[in-house]
Coordinates of C-alpha atoms in Angstrom, one line a residue:
Chain A
A1 CA -41.8 202.1 -4.7
Q2 CA -45.4 202.2 -6.0
K3 CA -47.4 199.3 -5.8
V4 CA -51.2 198.1 -5.9
T5 CA -52.5 195.0 -4.1
Q6 CA -55.7 193.5 -5.0
A7 CA -55.7 190.3 -2.6
Q8 CA -59.0 189.0 -4.0
T9 CA -57.9 186.9 -7.0
E10 CA -61.5 185.7 -7.6
I11 CA -65.0 186.2 -6.1
S12 CA -68.0 184.2 -6.8
V13 CA -71.5 185.7 -5.7
V14 CA -75.2 184.9 -6.4
E15 CA -77.0 187.6 -8.3
K16 CA -78.3 190.5 -6.2
E17 CA -75.8 190.0 -3.5
D18 CA -73.6 192.6 -2.7
V19 CA -69.9 192.5 -3.1
T20 CA -66.8 194.5 -2.4
L21 CA -63.5 194.6 -4.2
D22 CA -60.3 195.5 -2.2
C23 CA -57.8 197.7 -3.4
V24 CA -54.7 198.7 -1.2
Y25 CA -52.1 201.1 -2.6
E26 CA -48.3 202.1 -1.6
T27 CA -47.0 205.2 -3.0
R28 CA -44.5 208.0 -1.7
D29 CA -46.3 210.7 -3.7
T30 CA -48.3 212.9 -1.8
T31 CA -50.8 213.5 -4.8
Y32 CA -51.7 210.8 -7.0
Y33 CA -54.9 209.4 -8.8
L34 CA -56.7 206.2 -8.0
F35 CA -58.7 204.3 -10.6
W36 CA -61.0 201.5 -11.3
Y37 CA -61.5 199.8 -14.5
K38 CA -63.7 196.8 -15.5
Q39 CA -62.5 194.3 -18.1
P40 CA -65.1 192.0 -19.4
P41 CA -64.6 188.9 -21.5
S42 CA -64.1 191.0 -24.8
G43 CA -61.1 192.3 -23.2
E44 CA -61.6 196.2 -23.7
L45 CA -61.0 198.3 -20.3
V46 CA -63.9 200.1 -19.1
F47 CA -63.2 203.2 -17.1
L48 CA -65.2 203.3 -14.2
I49 CA -63.7 206.1 -11.8
R50 CA -60.9 208.3 -11.1
R51 CA -60.4 209.6 -7.5
N52 CA -57.6 212.5 -6.8
S53 CA -55.7 212.1 -3.6
F54 CA -57.0 215.4 -2.3
D55 CA -60.7 214.3 -2.3
E56 CA -61.5 211.5 0.1
Q57 CA -65.3 211.9 -0.2
N58 CA -66.9 208.6 -1.0
E59 CA -68.9 208.4 -4.3
I60 CA -71.8 206.7 -5.5
S61 CA -72.8 205.9 -9.1
G62 CA -75.9 203.8 -9.3
R63 CA -75.2 200.5 -7.8
Y64 CA -71.6 201.3 -7.7
S65 CA -69.7 203.0 -4.7
W66 CA -66.2 203.6 -3.8
N67 CA -64.8 204.1 -0.2
F68 CA -61.3 205.8 -0.2
Q69 CA -59.4 206.0 3.0
K70 CA -56.2 207.5 2.7
S71 CA -55.4 206.5 6.2
T72 CA -55.4 203.0 5.4
S73 CA -54.3 203.7 1.7
S74 CA -57.5 201.7 0.6
F75 CA -59.9 202.2 -2.4
N76 CA -62.5 199.8 -2.3
F77 CA -65.4 199.0 -4.7
T78 CA -68.6 197.9 -3.9
I79 CA -71.3 196.8 -6.4
T80 CA -74.7 196.6 -4.7
A81 CA -77.5 193.9 -6.1
S82 CA -74.7 192.4 -8.4
Q83 CA -75.8 191.2 -11.7
V84 CA -74.5 188.6 -14.2
V85 CA -73.4 191.6 -16.5
D86 CA -71.1 192.7 -13.8
S87 CA -68.9 189.3 -14.3
A88 CA -65.6 190.7 -15.5
V89 CA -62.2 191.2 -14.1
Y90 CA -61.9 194.5 -12.3
F91 CA -58.5 196.3 -12.0
C92 CA -57.4 199.1 -9.4
A93 CA -54.6 201.3 -10.6
L94 CA -52.6 204.3 -9.4
S95 CA -50.7 207.0 -11.0
P96 CA -48.9 210.2 -10.2
L97 CA -50.6 213.5 -10.6
S98 CA -47.9 215.0 -12.8
G99 CA -44.9 213.9 -14.6
T100 CA -45.5 210.5 -16.8
Y101 CA -49.0 209.8 -15.8
K102 CA -48.0 206.1 -15.7
Y103 CA -50.5 203.7 -14.6
I104 CA -49.5 201.0 -12.2
F105 CA -52.4 198.2 -12.3
G106 CA -53.1 195.8 -9.4
T107 CA -53.3 192.2 -10.5
G108 CA -56.9 192.4 -10.9
T109 CA -60.1 190.6 -9.2
R110 CA -62.1 188.4 -11.4
L111 CA -65.9 188.8 -10.3
K112 CA -68.4 185.7 -11.2
V113 CA -71.8 186.6 -10.7
L114 CA -73.9 183.4 -10.8
A115 CA -77.6 183.6 -11.9
Chain B
G1 CA -66.0 210.9 -25.0
A2 CA -62.4 210.3 -26.3
V3 CA -62.1 207.2 -28.7
V4 CA -59.0 205.3 -29.4
S5 CA -59.1 202.9 -32.1
Q6 CA -56.8 200.0 -32.0
H7 CA -56.1 197.9 -35.1
P8 CA -56.0 194.8 -35.7
S9 CA -58.1 193.6 -32.9
W10 CA -56.8 190.0 -33.8
V11 CA -54.1 188.7 -35.7
I12 CA -52.7 185.1 -36.4
C13 CA -49.5 184.9 -38.2
K14 CA -46.5 182.4 -38.4
S15 CA -43.7 182.2 -36.3
G16 CA -40.5 184.7 -37.8
T17 CA -43.4 187.0 -39.0
S18 CA -43.2 190.9 -38.0
V19 CA -46.8 192.2 -36.8
K20 CA -47.6 195.9 -36.7
I21 CA -50.2 197.0 -34.4
E22 CA -51.6 200.6 -34.9
C23 CA -53.2 202.8 -32.2
R24 CA -55.2 206.1 -33.2
S25 CA -56.7 208.6 -31.2
L26 CA -59.7 209.7 -33.0
D27 CA -60.8 212.8 -31.5
F28 CA -57.9 214.2 -29.5
Q29 CA -54.0 214.8 -29.8
A30 CA -52.2 212.1 -27.9
T31 CA -49.1 213.7 -26.5
T32 CA -48.2 210.4 -24.9
M33 CA -49.2 206.7 -25.9
F34 CA -48.7 203.9 -23.6
W35 CA -48.2 200.1 -24.8
Y36 CA -49.3 197.0 -22.5
R37 CA -49.2 193.6 -22.5
Q38 CA -51.5 191.1 -20.8
F39 CA -51.0 187.4 -20.5
P40 CA -53.9 185.5 -19.9
K41 CA -55.4 185.8 -16.5
Q42 CA -52.8 188.5 -15.4
S43 CA -52.4 192.0 -15.1
L44 CA -51.6 194.6 -17.6
M45 CA -47.9 195.3 -17.8
L46 CA -46.6 198.5 -19.0
M47 CA -44.2 197.8 -22.0
A48 CA -43.2 201.4 -23.2
T49 CA -44.2 204.9 -23.1
S50 CA -44.1 206.8 -26.3
N51 CA -44.2 210.6 -26.7
E52 CA -44.7 212.2 -30.2
G53 CA -41.7 212.9 -32.2
S54 CA -39.2 211.4 -29.6
K55 CA -38.2 207.9 -29.1
A56 CA -40.1 205.5 -26.6
T57 CA -39.2 204.8 -23.2
Y58 CA -39.2 201.2 -22.5
E59 CA -39.7 199.4 -19.1
Q60 CA -36.9 197.1 -17.7
G61 CA -37.0 193.8 -19.4
V62 CA -38.7 194.8 -22.6
E63 CA -36.5 194.2 -25.6
K64 CA -36.3 197.5 -27.6
D65 CA -35.3 195.4 -30.7
K66 CA -38.1 193.1 -30.5
F67 CA -40.9 195.6 -29.7
L68 CA -40.4 199.0 -31.8
I69 CA -42.7 201.8 -31.3
N70 CA -43.1 204.7 -33.4
H71 CA -45.1 207.6 -32.6
A72 CA -44.8 209.8 -35.6
S73 CA -47.9 212.0 -35.1
L74 CA -50.1 213.3 -32.4
T75 CA -52.7 210.8 -33.4
L76 CA -50.9 207.6 -34.3
S77 CA -48.5 205.3 -32.7
T78 CA -47.5 202.0 -33.9
L79 CA -46.0 199.0 -32.2
T80 CA -44.2 196.3 -34.4
V81 CA -43.4 192.8 -32.9
T82 CA -40.2 191.7 -35.2
S83 CA -39.7 188.2 -35.7
A84 CA -42.4 187.1 -33.7
H85 CA -42.4 183.7 -31.8
P86 CA -45.0 181.9 -29.9
E87 CA -43.9 183.2 -26.7
D88 CA -44.7 186.9 -28.0
S89 CA -48.7 185.6 -28.2
S90 CA -50.4 188.1 -26.0
F91 CA -53.1 190.7 -25.7
Y92 CA -51.6 194.2 -26.4
I93 CA -53.5 197.1 -25.4
C94 CA -52.6 200.7 -26.2
S95 CA -53.6 203.9 -24.4
A96 CA -53.5 207.6 -25.3
Y97 CA -53.1 210.5 -23.2
S98 CA -53.7 214.2 -24.0
G99 CA -51.5 215.8 -21.5
R100 CA -54.5 217.3 -19.8
V101 CA -55.8 216.3 -16.5
E102 CA -57.9 213.1 -17.3
P103 CA -57.7 209.7 -17.6
Q104 CA -55.8 207.7 -20.3
H105 CA -57.9 206.5 -22.8
F106 CA -57.7 202.7 -23.9
G107 CA -57.9 200.9 -27.2
D108 CA -59.9 197.6 -27.4
G109 CA -56.7 195.6 -27.7
T110 CA -54.8 193.1 -30.2
R111 CA -55.0 189.4 -29.8
L112 CA -51.9 188.3 -31.2
S113 CA -51.3 184.6 -31.8
I114 CA -48.1 183.4 -33.4
L115 CA -48.2 179.8 -34.3

């Protein structure tokens, strides 16, 4: 069975703090994709990153960084020097590399960044 | 980047009405479109997968006769909520997939409120 777990339901931080959002997944597939999406209060899904299971290199994009560890089936997301505009719900998702490409979404983590 | 247009963005209607939601891929051909439903403060739940020219594949527990999906062309899929009732009120999001190795592209969602 495929499953994505985001154990943190809600996190509150003060502006400029660093925050890490956890994502743990389960899959029987040997190849797969992992994603992070941001959903601001307006509702649209904003694509942040896609990671192929072949590629375990960590990635940094501005204030965002991602740590993929296949050994622990985790794909964690860190925001450095958080800002109020980072307040949103963040979803981690998993999909196979072939076939239906259906996404399995985690339950999301609501991040509140306080000024 | 690829754009998916979803219309309407917001609709309020009376109980018993049927409501149609459109999902269009504006600058690419979508071989597959997905329809999701999201209740407040919950994750996205896949309702159905729609392939152009064929019947949609519904997820377990989703009523086919209640949620009619049509994918008549490579750029348009529609979701019709038939005889809508208050419990159908939700946020519906579509996504489009081109068949190439790239992420799903999401529409901005439709907030449906049934009175």
